Short mmCIF file of C-alpha atoms in Angstrom, two decimals:
data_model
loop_
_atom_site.label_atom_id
_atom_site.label_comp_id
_atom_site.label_asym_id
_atom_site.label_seq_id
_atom_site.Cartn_x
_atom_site.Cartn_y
_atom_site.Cartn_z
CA UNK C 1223 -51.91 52.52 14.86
CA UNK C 1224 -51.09 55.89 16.00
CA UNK C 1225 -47.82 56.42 18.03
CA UNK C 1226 -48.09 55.94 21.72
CA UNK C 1227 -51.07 53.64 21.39
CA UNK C 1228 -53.08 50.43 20.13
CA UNK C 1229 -56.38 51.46 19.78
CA UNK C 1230 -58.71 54.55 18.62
CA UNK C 1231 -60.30 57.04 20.65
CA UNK C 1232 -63.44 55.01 20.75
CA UNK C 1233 -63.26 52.83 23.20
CA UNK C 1234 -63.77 48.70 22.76
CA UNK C 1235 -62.91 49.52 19.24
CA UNK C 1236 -59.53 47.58 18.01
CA UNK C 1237 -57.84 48.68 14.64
CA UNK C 1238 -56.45 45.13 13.44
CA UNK C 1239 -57.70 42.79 10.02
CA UNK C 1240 -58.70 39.89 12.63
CA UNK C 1241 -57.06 37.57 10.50
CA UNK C 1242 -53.60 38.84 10.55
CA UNK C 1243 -53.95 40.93 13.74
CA UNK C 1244 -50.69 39.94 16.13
CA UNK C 1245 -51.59 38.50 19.59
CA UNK C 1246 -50.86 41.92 21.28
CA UNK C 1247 -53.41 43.41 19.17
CA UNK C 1248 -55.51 40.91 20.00
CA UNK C 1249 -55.37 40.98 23.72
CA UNK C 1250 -54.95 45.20 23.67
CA UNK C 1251 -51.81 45.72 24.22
CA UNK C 1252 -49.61 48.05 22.85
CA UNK C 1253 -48.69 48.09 19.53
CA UNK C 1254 -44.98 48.40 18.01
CA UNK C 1255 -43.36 48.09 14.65
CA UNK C 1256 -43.25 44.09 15.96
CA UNK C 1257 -46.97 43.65 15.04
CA UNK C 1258 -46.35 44.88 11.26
CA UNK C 1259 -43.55 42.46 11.27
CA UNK C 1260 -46.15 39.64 12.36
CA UNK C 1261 -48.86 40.99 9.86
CA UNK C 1262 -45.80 40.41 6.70
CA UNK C 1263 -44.96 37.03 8.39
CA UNK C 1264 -48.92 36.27 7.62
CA UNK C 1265 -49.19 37.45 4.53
CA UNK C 1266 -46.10 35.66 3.61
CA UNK C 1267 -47.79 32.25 5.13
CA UNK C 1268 -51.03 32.38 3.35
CA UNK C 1269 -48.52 33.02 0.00
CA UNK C 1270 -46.81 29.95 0.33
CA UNK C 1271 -49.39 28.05 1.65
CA UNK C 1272 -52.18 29.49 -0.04
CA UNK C 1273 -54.56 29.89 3.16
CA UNK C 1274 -54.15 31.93 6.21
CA UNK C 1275 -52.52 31.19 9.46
CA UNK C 1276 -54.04 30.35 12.36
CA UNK C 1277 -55.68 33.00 14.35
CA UNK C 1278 -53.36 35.85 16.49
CA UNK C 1279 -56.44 35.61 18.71
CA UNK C 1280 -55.50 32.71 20.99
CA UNK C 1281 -53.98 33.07 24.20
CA UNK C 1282 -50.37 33.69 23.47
CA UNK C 1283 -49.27 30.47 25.30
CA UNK C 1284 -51.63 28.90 22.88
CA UNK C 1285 -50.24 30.17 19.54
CA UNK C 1286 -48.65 27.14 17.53
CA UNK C 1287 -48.92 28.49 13.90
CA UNK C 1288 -46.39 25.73 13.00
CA UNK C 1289 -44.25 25.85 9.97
CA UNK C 1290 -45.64 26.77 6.79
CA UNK C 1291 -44.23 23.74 5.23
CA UNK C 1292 -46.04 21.23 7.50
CA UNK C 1293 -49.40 23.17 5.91
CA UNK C 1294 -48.23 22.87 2.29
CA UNK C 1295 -48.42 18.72 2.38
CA UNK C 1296 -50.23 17.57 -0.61
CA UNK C 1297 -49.26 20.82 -2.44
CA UNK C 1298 -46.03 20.13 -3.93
CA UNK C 1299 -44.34 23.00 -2.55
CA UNK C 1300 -43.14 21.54 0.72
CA UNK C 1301 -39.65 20.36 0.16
CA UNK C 1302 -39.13 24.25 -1.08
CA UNK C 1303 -40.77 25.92 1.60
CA UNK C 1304 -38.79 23.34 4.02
CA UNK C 1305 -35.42 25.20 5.28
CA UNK C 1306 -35.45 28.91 5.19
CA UNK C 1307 -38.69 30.24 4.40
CA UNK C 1308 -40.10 28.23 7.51
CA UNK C 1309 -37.67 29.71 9.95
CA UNK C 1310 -37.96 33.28 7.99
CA UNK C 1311 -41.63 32.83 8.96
CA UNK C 1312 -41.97 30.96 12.37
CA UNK C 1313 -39.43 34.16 13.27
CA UNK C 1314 -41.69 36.82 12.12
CA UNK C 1315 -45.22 35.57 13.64
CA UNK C 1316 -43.05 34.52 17.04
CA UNK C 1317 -46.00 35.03 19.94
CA UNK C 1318 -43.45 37.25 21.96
CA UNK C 1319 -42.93 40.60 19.96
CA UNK C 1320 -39.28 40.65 21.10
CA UNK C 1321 -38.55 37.53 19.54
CA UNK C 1322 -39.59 38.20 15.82
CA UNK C 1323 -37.35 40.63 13.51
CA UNK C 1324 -36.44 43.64 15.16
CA UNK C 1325 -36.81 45.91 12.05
CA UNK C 1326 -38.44 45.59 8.47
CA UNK C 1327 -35.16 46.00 7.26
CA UNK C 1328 -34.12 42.63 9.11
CA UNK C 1329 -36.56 40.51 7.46
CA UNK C 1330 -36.33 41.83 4.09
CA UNK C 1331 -32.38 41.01 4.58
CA UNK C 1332 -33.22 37.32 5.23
CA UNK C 1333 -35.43 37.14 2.27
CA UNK C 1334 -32.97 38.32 0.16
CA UNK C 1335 -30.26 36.26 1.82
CA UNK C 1336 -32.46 33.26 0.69
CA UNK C 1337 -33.04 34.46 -2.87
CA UNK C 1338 -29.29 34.75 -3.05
CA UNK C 1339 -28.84 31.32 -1.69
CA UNK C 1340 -27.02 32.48 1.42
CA UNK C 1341 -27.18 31.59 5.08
CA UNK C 1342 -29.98 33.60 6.67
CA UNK C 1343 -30.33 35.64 10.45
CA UNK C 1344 -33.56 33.40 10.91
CA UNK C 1345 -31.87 29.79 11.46
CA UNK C 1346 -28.15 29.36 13.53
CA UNK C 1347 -25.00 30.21 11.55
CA UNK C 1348 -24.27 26.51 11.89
CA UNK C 1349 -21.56 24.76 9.43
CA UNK C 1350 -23.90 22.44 7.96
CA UNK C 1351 -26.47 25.54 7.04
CA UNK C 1352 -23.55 27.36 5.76
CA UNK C 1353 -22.77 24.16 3.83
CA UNK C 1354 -26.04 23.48 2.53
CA UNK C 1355 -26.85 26.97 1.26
CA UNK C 1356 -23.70 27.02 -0.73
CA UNK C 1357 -24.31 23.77 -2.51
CA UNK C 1358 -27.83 25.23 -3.37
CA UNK C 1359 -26.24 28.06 -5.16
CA UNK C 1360 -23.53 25.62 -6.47
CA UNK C 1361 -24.73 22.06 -7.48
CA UNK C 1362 -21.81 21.01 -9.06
CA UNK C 1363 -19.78 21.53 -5.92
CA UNK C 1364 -21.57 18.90 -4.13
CA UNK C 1365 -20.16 15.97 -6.65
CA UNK C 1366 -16.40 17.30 -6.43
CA UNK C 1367 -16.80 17.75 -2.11
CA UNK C 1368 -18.18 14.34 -1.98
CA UNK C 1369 -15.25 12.83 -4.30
CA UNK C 1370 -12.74 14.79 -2.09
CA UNK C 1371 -14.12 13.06 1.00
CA UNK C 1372 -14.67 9.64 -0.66
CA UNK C 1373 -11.02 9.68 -1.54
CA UNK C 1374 -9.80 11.69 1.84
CA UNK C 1375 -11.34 8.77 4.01
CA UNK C 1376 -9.74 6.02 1.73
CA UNK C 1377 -6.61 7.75 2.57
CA UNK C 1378 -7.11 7.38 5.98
CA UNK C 1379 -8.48 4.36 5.73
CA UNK C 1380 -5.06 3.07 3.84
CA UNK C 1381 -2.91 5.13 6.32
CA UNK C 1382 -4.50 3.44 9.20
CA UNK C 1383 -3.86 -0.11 7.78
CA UNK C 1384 -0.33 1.38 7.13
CA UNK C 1385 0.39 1.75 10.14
CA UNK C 1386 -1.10 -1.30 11.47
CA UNK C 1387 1.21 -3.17 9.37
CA UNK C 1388 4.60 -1.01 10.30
CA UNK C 1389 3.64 -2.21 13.87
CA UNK C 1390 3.33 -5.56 13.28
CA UNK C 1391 6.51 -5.94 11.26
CA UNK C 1392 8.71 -3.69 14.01
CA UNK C 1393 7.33 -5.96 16.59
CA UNK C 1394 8.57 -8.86 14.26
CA UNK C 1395 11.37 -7.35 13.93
CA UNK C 1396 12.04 -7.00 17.53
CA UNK C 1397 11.43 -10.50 17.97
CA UNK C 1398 13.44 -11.61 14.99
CA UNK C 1399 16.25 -9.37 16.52
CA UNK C 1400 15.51 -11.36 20.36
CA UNK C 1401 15.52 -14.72 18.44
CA UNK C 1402 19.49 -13.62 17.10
CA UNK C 1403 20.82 -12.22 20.35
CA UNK C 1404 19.48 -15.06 22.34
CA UNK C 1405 20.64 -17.69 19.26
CA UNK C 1406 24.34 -16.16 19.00
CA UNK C 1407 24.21 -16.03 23.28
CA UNK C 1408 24.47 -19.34 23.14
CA UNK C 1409 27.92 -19.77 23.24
CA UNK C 1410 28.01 -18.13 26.69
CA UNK C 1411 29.00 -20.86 28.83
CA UNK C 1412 27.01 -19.38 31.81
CA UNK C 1413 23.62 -18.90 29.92
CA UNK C 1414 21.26 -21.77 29.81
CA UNK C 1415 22.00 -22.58 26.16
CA UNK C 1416 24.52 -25.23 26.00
CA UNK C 1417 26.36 -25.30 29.54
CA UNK C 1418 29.02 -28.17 28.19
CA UNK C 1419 29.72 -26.68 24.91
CA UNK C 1420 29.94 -23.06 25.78
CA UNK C 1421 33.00 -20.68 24.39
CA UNK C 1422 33.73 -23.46 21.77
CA UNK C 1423 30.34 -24.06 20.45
CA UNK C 1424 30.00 -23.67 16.29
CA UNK C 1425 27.95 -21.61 13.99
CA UNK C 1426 26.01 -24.62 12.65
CA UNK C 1427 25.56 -25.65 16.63
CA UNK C 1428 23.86 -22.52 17.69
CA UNK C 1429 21.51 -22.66 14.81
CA UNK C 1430 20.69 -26.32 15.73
CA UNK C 1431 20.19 -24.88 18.88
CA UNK C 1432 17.69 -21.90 17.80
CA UNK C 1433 16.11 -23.94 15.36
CA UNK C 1434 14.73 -26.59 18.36
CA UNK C 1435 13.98 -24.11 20.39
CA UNK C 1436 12.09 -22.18 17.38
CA UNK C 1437 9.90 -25.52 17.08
CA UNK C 1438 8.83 -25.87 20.63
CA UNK C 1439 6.94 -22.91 20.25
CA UNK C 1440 9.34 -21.02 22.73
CA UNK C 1441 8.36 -17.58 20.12
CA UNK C 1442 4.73 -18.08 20.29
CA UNK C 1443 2.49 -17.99 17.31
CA UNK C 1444 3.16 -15.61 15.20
CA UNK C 1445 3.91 -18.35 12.07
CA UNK C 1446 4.80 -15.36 9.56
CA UNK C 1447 7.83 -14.72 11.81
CA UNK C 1448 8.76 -18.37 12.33
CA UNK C 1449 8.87 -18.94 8.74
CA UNK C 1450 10.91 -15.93 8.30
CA UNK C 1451 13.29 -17.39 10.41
CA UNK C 1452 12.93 -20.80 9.26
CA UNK C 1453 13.96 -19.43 5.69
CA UNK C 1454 16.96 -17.79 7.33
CA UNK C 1455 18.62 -20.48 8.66
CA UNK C 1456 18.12 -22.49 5.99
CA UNK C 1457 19.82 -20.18 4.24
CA UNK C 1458 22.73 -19.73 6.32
CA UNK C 1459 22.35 -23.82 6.54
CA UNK C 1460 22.83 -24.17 2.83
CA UNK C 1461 26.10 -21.52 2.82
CA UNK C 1462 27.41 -23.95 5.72
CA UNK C 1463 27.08 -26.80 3.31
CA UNK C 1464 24.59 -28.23 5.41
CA UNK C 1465 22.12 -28.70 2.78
CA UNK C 1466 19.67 -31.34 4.16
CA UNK C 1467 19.50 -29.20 7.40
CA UNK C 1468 19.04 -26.68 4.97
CA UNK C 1469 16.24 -28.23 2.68
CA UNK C 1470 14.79 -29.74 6.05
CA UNK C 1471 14.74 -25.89 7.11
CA UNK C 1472 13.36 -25.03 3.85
CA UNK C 1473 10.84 -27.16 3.91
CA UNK C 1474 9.10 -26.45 7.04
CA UNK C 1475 9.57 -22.60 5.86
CA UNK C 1476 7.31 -23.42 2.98
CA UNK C 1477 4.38 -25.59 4.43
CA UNK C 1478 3.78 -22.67 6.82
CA UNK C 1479 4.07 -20.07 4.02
CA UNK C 1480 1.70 -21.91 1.92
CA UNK C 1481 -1.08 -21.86 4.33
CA UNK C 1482 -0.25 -17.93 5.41
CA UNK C 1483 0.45 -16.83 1.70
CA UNK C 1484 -0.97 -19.26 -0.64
CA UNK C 1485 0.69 -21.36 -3.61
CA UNK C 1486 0.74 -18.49 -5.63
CA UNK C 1487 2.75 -15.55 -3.12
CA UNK C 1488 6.27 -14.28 -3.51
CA UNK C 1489 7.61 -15.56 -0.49
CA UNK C 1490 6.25 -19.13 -1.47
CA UNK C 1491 7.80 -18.55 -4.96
CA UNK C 1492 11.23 -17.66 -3.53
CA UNK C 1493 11.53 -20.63 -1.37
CA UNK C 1494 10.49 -23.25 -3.76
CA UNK C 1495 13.46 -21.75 -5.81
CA UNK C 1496 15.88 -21.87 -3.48
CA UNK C 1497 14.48 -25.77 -2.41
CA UNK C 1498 15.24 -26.35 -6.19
CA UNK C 1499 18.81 -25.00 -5.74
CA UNK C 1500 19.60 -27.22 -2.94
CA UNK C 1501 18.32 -30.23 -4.16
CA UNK C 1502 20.64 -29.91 -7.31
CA UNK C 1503 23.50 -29.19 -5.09
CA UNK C 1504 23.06 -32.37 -3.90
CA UNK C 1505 22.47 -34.20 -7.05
CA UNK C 1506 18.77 -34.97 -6.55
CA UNK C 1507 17.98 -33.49 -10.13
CA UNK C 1508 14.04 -34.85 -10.19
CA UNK C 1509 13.22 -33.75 -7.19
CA UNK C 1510 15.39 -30.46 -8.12
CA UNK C 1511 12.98 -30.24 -11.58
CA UNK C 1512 9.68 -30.53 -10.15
CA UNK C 1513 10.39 -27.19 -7.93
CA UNK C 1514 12.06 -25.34 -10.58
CA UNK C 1515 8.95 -26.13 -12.54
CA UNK C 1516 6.55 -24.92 -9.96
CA UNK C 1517 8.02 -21.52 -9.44
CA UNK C 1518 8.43 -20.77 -13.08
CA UNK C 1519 4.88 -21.76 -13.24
CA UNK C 1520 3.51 -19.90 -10.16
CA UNK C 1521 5.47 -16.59 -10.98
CA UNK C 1522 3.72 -16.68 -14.72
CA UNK C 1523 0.50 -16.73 -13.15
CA UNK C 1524 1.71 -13.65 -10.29
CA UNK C 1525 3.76 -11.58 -12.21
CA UNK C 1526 3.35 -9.70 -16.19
CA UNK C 1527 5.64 -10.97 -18.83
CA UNK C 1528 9.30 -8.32 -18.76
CA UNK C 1529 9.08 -8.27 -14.46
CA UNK C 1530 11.90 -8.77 -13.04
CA UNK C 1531 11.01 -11.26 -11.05
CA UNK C 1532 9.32 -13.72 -13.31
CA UNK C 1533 12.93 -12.97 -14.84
CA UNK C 1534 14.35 -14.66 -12.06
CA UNK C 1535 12.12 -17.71 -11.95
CA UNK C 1536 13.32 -18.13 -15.82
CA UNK C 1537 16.95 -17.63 -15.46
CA UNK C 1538 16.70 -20.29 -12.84
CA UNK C 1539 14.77 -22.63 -14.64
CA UNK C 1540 17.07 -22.05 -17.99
CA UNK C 1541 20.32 -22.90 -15.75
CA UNK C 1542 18.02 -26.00 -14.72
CA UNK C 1543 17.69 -26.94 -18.22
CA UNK C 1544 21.34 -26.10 -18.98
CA UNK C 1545 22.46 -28.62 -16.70
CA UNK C 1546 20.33 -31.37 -17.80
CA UNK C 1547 21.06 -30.81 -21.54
CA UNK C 1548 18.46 -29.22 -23.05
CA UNK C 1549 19.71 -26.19 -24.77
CA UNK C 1550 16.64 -25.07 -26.57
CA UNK C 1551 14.62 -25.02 -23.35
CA UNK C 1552 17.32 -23.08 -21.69
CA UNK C 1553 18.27 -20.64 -24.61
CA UNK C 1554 14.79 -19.96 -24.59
CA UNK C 1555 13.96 -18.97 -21.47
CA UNK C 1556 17.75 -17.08 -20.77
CA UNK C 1557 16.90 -15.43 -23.15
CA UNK C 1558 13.64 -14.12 -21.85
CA UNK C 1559 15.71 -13.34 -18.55
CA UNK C 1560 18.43 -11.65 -19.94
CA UNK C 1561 15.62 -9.06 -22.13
CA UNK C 1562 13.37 -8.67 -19.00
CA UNK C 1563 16.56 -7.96 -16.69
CA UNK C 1564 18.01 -5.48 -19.21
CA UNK C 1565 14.83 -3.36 -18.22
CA UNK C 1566 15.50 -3.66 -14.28
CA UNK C 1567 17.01 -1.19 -12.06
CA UNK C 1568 20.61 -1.93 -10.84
CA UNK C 1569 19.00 -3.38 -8.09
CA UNK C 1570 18.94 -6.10 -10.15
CA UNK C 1571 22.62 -5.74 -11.55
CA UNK C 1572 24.06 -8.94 -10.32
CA UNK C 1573 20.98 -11.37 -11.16
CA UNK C 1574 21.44 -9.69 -14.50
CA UNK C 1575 25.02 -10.24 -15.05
CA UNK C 1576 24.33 -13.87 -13.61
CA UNK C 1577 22.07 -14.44 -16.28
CA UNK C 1578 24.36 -12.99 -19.14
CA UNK C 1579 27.34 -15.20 -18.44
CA UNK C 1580 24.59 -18.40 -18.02
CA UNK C 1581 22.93 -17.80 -21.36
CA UNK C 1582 26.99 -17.47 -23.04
CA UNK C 1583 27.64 -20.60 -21.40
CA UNK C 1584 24.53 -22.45 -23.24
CA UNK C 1585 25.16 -20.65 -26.28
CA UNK C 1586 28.86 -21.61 -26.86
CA UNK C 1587 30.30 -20.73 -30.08
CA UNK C 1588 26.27 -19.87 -31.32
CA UNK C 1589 25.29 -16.15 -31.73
CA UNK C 1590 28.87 -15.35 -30.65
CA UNK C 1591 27.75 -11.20 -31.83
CA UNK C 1592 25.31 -10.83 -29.77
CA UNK C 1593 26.75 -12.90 -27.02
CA UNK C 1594 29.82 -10.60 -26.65
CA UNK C 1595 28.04 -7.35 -27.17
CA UNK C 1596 25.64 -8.50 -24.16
CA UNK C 1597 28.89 -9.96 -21.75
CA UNK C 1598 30.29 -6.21 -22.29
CA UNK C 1599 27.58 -4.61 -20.89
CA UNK C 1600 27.49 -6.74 -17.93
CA UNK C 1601 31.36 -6.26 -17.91
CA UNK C 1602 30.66 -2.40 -17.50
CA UNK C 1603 27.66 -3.11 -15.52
CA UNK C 1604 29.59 -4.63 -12.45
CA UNK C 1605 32.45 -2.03 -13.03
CA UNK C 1606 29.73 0.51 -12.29
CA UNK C 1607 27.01 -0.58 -9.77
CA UNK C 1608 29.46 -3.44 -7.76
CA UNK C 1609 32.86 -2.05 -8.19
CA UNK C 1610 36.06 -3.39 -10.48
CA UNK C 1611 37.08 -5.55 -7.66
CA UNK C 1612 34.18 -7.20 -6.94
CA UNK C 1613 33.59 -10.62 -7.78
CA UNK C 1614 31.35 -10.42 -10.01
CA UNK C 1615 33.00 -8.33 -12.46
CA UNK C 1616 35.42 -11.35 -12.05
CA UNK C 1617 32.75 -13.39 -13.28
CA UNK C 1618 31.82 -11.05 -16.25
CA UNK C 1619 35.76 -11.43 -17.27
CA UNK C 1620 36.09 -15.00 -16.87
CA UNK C 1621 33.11 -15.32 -19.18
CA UNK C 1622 33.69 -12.36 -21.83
CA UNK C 1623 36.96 -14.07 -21.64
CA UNK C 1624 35.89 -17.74 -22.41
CA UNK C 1625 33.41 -16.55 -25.34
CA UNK C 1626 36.32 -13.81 -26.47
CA UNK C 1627 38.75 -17.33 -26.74
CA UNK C 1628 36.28 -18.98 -29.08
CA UNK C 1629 36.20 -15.98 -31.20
CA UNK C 1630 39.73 -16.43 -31.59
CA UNK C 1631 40.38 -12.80 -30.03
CA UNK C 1632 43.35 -14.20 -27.78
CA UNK C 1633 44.92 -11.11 -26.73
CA UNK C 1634 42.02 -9.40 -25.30
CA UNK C 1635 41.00 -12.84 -23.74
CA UNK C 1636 44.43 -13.08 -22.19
CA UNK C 1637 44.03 -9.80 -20.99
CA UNK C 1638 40.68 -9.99 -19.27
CA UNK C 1639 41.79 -13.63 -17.45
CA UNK C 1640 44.64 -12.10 -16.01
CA UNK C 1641 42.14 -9.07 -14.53
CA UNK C 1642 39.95 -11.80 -13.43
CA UNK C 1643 42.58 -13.60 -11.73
CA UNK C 1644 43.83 -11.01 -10.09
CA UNK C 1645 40.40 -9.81 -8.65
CA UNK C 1646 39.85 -13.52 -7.68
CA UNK C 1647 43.05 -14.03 -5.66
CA UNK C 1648 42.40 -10.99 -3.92
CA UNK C 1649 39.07 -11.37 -3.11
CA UNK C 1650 38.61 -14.95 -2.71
CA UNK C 1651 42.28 -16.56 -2.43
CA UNK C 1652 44.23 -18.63 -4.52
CA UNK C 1653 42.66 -22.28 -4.29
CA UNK C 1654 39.09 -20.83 -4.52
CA UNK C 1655 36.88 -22.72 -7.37
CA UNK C 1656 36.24 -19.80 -9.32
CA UNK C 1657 40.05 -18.68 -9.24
CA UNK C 1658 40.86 -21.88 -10.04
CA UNK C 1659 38.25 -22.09 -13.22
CA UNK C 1660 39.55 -18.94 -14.45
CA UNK C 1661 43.24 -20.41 -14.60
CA UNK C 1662 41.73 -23.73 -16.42
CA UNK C 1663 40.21 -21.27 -18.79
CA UNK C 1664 43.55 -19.61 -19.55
CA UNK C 1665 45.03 -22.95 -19.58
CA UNK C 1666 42.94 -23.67 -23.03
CA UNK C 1667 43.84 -20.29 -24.51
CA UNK C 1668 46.81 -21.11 -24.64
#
């Protein structure tokens, strides 16, 4: 076209290849770089198509060349000419001239944008374009991104239930804490506890007093925090020597932890142990057996062989079998406890030491090498972690001294009695059992 005008000097006489001709050519009007851009755009169609596009002739408001990619169906080619090269074309054969590429320059830019695999002019500079061009010119990225936001969204997904939980067990705790206040209130004589009892009401009173109020469903129904509590008082029951409030307690504790936890849990294995306990404080030793049996059993199933905690369930089942004469069964599984334990953090110090100065007992005068060796580490052990004047490194003395007496190694013995003895009366008084047990001790050395 010459510059200034669309047509030649002839008149009626258009300069345009019909098929390619841009709708102002068509319809006369004047002709811009915009038209050459709509001729390429054409060209470009019947490339990827592999026929031309429809007529520039129509009525502008007419013009629906539609994307190249919705022509190329059957042809294989669609899913690649889908994207880009549609909106690179639909931009350049626009009907409005002001609406297609404003320069050659522009166009060619796009195509070489696409080429590159880059975000082109044609389509918005969304994220998910940007996205999706840069996994086209890096397909291994896509794997590692989607592993990144499989594993961010199980994060949040654990952080979520995280915190779900850390709310549920501070509003337990809160209620716990109400259940205490209101339980050790009730020696006020002008709250509605006890009115007649008041100022000189007991320990063991208030918890008999919590505990009915605890089973008339005064808490609600949260049953994991009324076995919680349950399993505290029993506790504090059984240190009371009230141990068939305390097994009563205990009981209760575990029906409801069965049902929430199943037969196989921790908490369910902790308070068949401690049932165990207080039925052989109180001489029932059958009954005593068959739960010492079932948490040994039910922490082999939960726990892998060395844990600390199936540790536990031995030692307590070896003391078991201690006291009802079988020494094999309870050197065996002492044994096992004392091994497992020497693994543990000092978390663990004192069941550790516990079990050391059980498995001398059982032993006697058997292994008496080993047995010392292992009743000076837990010597040292509760010098360390519990302190010199704690009673438990009384224990560990009483003990290292008993075996030390049957080596024959009297002076040392004497020795560590006397530091046991000491620690005793300080800590626990004069007529207290294990004071008292120590001076029988050093009553047979000499």
């Amino acid at each position: 076209a010459f510059p200034g005008g669309s047509t030649l000097t002839r008149t009626g006489i258009t300069l345009l290849t019909p098929m390619y001709g841009s709708p102002e050519q068509h319809s006369g009007n004047p002709v811009t770089t915009a038209s050459d851009i709509y001729q390429v755009g054409g060209v470009l169609y019947e490339l990827l198509v592999g026929k031309p596009a429809p007529s520039g002739a129509l009525e502008s408001t007419q013009i629906d060349n539609g994307p190249p990619s919705r022509a190329a169906r059957g042809t294989g080619r669609r899913s690649e000419i889908k994207g880009d090269l549609d909106a690179i074309v639909a931009k350049a054969m626009q009907a409005d001239p002001n609406m297609r590429y404003g320069s050659a320059t522009g166009m060619v830019f796009d195509l070489e944008q696409y080429l590159a695999g880059r975000p082109i002019l044609a389509r918005p500079d969304t994220l998910s374009h940007r996205f999706y061009r840069l996994i086209r010119r890096r397909p291994l990225l896509l794997p590692a991104v989607l592993a990144v936001i499989v594993v961010t969204a199980g994060y949040i997904v654990v952080l979520n239930n995280h915190n779900k939980e850390i709310q549920v067990e501070q509003e337990r705790t809160a209620a716990a804490q109400a259940f205490m206040i209101d339980l050790l209130g009730s020696a006020n004589p002008y709250g509605p506890s006890d009115r007649d009892r008041g100022k000189d009401m007991l320990v063991v009173d208030a918890l008999d007093i919590g505990l009915e109020r605890l089973r008339s469903d005064e808490y609600g129904e949260d049953y994991h925090l009324r076995a919680a509590i349950l399993t505290s008082i029993g506790e504090v029951y059984g240190k009371l020597d009230r141990h068939q409030a305390a097994i009563q307690t205990r009981l209760e504790a575990l029906a409801l932890e069965r049902e929430l936890y199943g037969n196989v849990s921790e908490p369910v294995i902790l308070n068949l142990r401690a049932l165990a306990h207080q039925f052989r404080t109180v001489g029932d030793y059958d009954e005593a057996g068959q739960y010492y049996a079932e948490q040994l059993v039910a922490a082999q199933e939960l726990y892998r062989p060395g844990d600390p905690q199936l540790a536990l369930a031995e030692s307590a089942s070896g003391l078991y079998a201690h006291r009802r004469g079988d020494k094999e069964r309870a050197t065996e599984l002492l044994e096992a406890a004392v091994a497992a334990l020497g693994n543990a953090s000092n978390d663990y110090a004192i069941d550790r030491i516990d079990s050391v100065v059980t498995l001398a007992r059982v032993r006697g005068e058997t292994s008496l090498g080993s047995t010392l060796e292992m009743l000076s580490e837990a010597t040292n052990l509760a010098d360390e972690v519990l302190g010199a004047l704690s009673p438990m490194a009384g224990l560990a003395r009483t003990q290292y001294a008993t075996s030390l007496t049957l080596d024959r190694d009297f002076e040392t013995a004497e020795t560590l009695f006397f530091e046991a003895i000491d620690i005793y009366e300080t800590r626990l008084g004069r007529d207290h059992g294990a004071t008292l047990i120590a001076l029988l001790n050093l009553g047979r050395l000499y």
